[in-house]
Tab-separated table of N, CA and C in Angstrom:
chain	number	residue	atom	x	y	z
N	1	UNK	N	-0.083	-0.088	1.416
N	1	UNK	CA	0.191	1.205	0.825
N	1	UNK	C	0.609	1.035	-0.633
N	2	UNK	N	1.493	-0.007	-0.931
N	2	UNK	CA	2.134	-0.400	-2.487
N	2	UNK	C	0.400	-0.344	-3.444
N	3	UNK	N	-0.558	-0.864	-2.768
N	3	UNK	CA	-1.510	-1.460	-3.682
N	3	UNK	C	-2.233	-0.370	-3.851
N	4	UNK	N	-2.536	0.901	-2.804
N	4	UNK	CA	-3.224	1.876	-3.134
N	4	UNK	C	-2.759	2.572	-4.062
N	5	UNK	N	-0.923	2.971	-3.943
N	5	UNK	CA	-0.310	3.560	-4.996
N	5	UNK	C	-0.441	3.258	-6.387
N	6	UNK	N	-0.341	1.743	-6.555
N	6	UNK	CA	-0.357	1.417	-7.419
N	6	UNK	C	-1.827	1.492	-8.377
N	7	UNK	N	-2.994	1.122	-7.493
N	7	UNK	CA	-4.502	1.574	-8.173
N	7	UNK	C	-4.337	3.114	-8.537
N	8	UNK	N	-3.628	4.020	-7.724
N	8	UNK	CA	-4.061	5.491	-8.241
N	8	UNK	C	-3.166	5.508	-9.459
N	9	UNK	N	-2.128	4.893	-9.401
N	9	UNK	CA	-1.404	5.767	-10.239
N	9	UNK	C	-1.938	4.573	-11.703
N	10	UNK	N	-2.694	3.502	-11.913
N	10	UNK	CA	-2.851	2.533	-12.660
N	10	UNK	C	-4.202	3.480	-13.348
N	11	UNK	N	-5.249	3.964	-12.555
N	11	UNK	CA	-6.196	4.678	-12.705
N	11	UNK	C	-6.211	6.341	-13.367
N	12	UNK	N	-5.134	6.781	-12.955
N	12	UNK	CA	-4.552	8.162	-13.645
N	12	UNK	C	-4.069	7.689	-14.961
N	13	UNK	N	-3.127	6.847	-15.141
N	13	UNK	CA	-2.434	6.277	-16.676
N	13	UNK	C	-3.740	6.293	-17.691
N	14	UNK	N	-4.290	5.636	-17.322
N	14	UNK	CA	-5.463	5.215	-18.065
N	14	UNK	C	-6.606	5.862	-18.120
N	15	UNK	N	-6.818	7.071	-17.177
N	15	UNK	CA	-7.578	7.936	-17.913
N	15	UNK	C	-9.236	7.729	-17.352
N	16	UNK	N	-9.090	7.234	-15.585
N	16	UNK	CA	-10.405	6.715	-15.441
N	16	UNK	C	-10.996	8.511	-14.792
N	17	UNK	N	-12.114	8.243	-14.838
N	17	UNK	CA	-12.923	9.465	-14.319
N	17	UNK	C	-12.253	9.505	-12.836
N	18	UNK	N	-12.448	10.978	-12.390
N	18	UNK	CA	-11.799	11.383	-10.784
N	18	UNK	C	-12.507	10.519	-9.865
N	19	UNK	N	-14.060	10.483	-9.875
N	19	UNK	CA	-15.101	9.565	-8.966
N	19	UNK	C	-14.564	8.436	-8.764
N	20	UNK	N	-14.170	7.707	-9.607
N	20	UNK	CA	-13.434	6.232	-9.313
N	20	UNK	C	-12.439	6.633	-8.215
N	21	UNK	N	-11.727	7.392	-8.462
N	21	UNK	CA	-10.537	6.400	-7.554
N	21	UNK	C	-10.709	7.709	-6.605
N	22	UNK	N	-11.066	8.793	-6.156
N	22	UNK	CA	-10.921	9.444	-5.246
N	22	UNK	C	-10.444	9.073	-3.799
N	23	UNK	N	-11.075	7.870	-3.483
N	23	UNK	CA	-10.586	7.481	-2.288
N	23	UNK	C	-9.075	7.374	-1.844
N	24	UNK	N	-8.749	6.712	-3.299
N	24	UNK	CA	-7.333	6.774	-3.130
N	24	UNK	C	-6.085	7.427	-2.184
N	25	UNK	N	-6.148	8.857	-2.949
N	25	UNK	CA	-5.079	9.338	-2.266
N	25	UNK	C	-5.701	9.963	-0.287
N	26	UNK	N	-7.009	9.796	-0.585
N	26	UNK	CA	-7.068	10.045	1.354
N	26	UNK	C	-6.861	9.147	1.852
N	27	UNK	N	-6.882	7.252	1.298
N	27	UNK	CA	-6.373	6.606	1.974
N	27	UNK	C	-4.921	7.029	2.267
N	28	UNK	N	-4.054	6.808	0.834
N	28	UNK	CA	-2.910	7.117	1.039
N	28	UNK	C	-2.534	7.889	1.799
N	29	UNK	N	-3.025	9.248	2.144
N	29	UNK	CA	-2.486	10.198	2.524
N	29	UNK	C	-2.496	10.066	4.309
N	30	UNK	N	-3.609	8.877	4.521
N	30	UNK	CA	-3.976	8.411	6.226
N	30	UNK	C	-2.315	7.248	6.459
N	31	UNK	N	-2.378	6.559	5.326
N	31	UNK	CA	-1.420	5.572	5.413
N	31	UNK	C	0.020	6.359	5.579
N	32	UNK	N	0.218	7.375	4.798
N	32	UNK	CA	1.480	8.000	4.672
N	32	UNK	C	1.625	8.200	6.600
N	33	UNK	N	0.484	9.168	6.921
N	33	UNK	CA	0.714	9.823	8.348
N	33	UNK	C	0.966	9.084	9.499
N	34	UNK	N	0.328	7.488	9.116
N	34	UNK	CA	0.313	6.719	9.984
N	34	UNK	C	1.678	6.783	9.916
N	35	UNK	N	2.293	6.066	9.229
N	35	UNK	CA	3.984	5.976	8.826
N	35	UNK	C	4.863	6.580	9.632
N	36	UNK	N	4.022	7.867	9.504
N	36	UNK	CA	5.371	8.815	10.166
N	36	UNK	C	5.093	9.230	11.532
N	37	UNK	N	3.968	8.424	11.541
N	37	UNK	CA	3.806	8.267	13.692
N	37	UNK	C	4.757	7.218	14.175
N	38	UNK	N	4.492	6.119	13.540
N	38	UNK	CA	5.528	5.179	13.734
N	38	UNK	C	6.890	5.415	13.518
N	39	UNK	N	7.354	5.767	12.131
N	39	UNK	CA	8.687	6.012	12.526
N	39	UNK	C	9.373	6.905	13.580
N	40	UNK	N	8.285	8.243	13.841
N	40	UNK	CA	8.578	9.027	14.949
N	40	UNK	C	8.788	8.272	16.310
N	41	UNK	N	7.989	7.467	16.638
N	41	UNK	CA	7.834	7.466	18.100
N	41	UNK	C	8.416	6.037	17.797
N	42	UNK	N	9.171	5.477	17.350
N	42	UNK	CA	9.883	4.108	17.135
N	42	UNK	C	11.436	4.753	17.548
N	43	UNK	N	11.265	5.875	17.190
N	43	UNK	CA	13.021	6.552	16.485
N	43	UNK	C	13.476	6.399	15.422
N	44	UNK	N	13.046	6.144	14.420
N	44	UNK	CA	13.402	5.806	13.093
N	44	UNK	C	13.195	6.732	12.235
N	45	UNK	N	12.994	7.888	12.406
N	45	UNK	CA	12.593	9.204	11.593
N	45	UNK	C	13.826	9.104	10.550
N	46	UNK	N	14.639	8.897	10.423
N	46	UNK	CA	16.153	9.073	9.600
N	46	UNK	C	15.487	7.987	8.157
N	47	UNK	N	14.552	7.066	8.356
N	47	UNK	CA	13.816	6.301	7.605
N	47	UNK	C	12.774	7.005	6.660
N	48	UNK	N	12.267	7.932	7.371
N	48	UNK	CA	11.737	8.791	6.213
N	48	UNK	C	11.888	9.273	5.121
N	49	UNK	N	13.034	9.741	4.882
N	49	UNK	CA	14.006	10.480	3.798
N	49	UNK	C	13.820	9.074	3.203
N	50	UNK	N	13.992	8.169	3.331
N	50	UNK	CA	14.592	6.633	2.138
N	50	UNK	C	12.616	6.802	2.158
N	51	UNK	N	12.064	6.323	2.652
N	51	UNK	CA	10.079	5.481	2.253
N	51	UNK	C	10.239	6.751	1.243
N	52	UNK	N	10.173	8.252	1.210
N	52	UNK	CA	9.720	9.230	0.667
N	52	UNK	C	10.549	9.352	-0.953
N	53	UNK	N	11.919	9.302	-0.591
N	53	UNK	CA	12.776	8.670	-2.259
N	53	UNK	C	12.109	7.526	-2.604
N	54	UNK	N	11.858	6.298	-2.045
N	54	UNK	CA	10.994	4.910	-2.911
N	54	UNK	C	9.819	5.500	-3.333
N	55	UNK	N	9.411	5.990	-2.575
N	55	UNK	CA	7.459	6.507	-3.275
N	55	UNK	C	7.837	7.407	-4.327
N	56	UNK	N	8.773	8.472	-4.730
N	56	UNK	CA	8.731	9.110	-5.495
N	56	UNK	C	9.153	8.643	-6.674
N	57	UNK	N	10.396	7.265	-6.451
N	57	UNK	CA	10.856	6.855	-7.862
N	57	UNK	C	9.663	5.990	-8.074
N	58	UNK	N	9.399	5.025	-7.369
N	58	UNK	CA	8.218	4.186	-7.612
N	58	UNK	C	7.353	4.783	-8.203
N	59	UNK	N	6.687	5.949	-8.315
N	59	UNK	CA	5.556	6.486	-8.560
N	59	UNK	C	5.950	6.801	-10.135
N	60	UNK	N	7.110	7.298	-10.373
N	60	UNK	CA	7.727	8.024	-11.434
N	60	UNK	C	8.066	6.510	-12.478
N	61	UNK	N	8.478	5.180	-11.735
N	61	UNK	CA	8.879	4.397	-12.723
N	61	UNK	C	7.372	3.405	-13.129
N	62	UNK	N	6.360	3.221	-12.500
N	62	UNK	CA	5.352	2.472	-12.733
N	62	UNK	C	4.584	2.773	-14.293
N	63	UNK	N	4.962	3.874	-14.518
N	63	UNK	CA	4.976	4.615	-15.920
N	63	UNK	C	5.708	4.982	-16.929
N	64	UNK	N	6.426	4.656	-16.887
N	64	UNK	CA	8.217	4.171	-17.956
N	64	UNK	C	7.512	3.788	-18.859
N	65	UNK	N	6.764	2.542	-18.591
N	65	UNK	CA	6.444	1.448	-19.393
N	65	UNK	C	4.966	0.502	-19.564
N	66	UNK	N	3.877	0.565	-20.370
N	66	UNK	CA	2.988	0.049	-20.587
N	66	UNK	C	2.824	-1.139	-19.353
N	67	UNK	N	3.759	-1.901	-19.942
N	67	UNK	CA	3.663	-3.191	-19.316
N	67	UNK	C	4.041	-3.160	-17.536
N	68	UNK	N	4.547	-2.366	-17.391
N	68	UNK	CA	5.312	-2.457	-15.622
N	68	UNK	C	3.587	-1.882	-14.804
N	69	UNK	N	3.071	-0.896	-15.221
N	69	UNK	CA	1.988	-0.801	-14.590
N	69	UNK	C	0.603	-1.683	-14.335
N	70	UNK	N	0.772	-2.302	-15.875
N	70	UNK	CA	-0.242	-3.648	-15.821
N	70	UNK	C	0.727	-4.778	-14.905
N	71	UNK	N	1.947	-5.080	-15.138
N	71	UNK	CA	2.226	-5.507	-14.080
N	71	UNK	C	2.029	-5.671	-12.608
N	72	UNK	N	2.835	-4.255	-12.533
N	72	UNK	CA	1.903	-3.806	-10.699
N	72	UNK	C	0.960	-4.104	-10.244
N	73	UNK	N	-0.095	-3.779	-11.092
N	73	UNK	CA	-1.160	-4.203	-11.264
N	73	UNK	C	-1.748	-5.076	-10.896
N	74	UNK	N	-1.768	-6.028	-11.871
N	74	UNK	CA	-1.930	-7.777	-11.175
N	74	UNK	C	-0.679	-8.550	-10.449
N	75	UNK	N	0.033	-7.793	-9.539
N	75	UNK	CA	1.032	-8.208	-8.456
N	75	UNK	C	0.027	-7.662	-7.125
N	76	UNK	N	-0.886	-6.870	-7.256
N	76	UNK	CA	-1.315	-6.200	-5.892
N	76	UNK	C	-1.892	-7.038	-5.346
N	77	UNK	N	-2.473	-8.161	-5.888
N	77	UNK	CA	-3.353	-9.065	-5.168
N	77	UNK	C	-2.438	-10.365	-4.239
N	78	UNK	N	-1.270	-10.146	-5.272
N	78	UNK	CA	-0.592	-11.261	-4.641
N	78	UNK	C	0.189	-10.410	-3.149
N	79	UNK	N	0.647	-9.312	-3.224
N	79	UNK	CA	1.426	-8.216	-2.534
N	79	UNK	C	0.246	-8.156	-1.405
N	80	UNK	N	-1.189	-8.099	-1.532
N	80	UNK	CA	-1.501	-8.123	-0.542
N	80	UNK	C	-2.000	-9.451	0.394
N	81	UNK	N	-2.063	-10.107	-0.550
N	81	UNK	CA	-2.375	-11.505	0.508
N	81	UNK	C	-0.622	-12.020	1.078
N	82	UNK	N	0.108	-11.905	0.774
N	82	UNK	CA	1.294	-11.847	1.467
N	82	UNK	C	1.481	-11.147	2.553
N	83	UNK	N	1.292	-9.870	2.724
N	83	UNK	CA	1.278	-8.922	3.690
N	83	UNK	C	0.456	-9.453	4.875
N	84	UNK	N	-0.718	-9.828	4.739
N	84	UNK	CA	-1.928	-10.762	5.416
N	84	UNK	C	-0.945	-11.610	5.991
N	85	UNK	N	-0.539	-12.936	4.928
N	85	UNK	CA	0.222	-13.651	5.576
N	85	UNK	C	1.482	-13.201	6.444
N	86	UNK	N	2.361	-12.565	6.268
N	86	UNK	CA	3.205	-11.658	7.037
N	86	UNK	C	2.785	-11.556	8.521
N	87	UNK	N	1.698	-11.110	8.445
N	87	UNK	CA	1.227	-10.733	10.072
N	87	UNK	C	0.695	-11.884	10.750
N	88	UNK	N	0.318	-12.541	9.670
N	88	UNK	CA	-0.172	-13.824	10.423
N	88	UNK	C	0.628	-14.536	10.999
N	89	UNK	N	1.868	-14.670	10.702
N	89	UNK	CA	3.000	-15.070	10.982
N	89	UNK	C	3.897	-14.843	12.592
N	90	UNK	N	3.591	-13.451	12.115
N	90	UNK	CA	4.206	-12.737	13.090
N	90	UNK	C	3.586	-12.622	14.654
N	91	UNK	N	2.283	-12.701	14.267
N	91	UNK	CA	0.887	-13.322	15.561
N	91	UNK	C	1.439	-14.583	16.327
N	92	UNK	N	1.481	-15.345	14.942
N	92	UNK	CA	1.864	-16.756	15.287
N	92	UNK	C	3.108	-17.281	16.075
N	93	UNK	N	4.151	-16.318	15.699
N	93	UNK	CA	5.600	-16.520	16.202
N	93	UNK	C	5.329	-15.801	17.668
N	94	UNK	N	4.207	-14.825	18.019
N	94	UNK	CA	4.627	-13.829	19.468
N	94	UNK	C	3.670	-14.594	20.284
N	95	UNK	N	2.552	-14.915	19.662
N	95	UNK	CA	1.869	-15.844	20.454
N	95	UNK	C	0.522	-15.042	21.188
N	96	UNK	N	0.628	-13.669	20.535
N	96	UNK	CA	-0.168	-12.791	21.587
N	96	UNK	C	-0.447	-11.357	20.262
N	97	UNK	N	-2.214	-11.449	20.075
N	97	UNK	CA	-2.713	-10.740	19.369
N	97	UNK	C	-2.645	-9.314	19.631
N	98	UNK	N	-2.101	-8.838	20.796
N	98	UNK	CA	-2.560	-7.274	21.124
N	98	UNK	C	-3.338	-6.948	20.727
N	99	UNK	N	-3.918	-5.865	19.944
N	99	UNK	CA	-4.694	-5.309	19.749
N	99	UNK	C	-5.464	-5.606	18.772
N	100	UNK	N	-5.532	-7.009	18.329
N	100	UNK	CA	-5.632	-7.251	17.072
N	100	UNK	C	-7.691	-7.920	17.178
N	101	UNK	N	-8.425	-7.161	16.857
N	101	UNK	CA	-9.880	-8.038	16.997
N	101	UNK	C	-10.492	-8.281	15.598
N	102	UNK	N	-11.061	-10.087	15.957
N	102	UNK	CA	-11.941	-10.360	15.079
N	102	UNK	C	-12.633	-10.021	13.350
N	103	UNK	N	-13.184	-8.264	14.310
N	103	UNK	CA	-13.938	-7.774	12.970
N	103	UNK	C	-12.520	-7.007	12.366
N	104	UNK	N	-12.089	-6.437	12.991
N	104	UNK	CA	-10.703	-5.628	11.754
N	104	UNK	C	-10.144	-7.105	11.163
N	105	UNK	N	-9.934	-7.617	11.873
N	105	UNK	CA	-9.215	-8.853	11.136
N	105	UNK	C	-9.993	-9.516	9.440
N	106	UNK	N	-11.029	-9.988	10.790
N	106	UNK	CA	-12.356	-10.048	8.918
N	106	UNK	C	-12.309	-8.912	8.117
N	107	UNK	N	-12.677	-8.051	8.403
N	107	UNK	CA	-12.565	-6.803	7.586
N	107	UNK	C	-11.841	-6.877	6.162
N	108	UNK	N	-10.390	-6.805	7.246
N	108	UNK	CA	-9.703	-6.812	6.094
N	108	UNK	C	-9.038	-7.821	5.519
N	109	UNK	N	-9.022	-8.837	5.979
N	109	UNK	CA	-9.019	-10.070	4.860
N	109	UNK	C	-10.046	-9.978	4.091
N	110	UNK	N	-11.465	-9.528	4.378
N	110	UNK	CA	-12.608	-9.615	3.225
N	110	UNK	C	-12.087	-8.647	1.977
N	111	UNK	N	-11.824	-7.128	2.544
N	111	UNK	CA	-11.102	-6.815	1.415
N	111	UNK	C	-9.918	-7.447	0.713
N	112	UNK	N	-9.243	-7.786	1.357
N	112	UNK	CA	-7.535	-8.347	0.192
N	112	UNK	C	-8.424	-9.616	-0.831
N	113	UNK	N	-9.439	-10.145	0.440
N	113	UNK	CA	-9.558	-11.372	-0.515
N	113	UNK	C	-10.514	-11.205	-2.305
């Protein structure tokens, strides 16, 4: 979610045509909902109020400053192959993929990578 935010809002700064990044915010906006299935049915709804203050300052500070957005920027690649690793981890420590198959897996390592 950090990396989509960060392409839209890197892509708005700068002034790219709407066609580019359109995808953007319907990803986002799938990622947001997912969110709040999970925190719902976890019990963690009280978590919402805090993700929804970070996205709003986040969104508001990535643009302060020239440099923090080119920053962001070239951090997304690293932010997402971490995340990758993260789960890989976490596979590794439970010992048991659930739901986890093959092609989503390729998938989306093909994208991060």
């Amino acid at each position: 979610l950090f990396s989509f935010l960060v392409f839209l809002r890197y892509q708005i700064y700068y002034g790219y045509p709407l066609q580019t990044y359109l995808e953007y915010p319907i990803i986002i906006a799938q990622d947001v909902i997912l969110l709040l299935f999970i925190l719902r049915f976890s019990g963690n709804m009280k978590r919402a109020l805090f993700y929804a203050i970070t996205f709003g300052g986040g969104w508001y500070m990535l643009t302060l400053r020239k440099w923090i957005i080119d920053l962001a920027m070239n951090l997304c690649t690293l932010i997402s192959a971490a995340s990758k690793l993260a789960q890989l981890r976490c596979l590794w420590q439970t010992k048991d993929s659930g739901q986890v198959s093959a092609l989503t897996w390729s998938m989306s390592a093909y994208t991060c990578a």
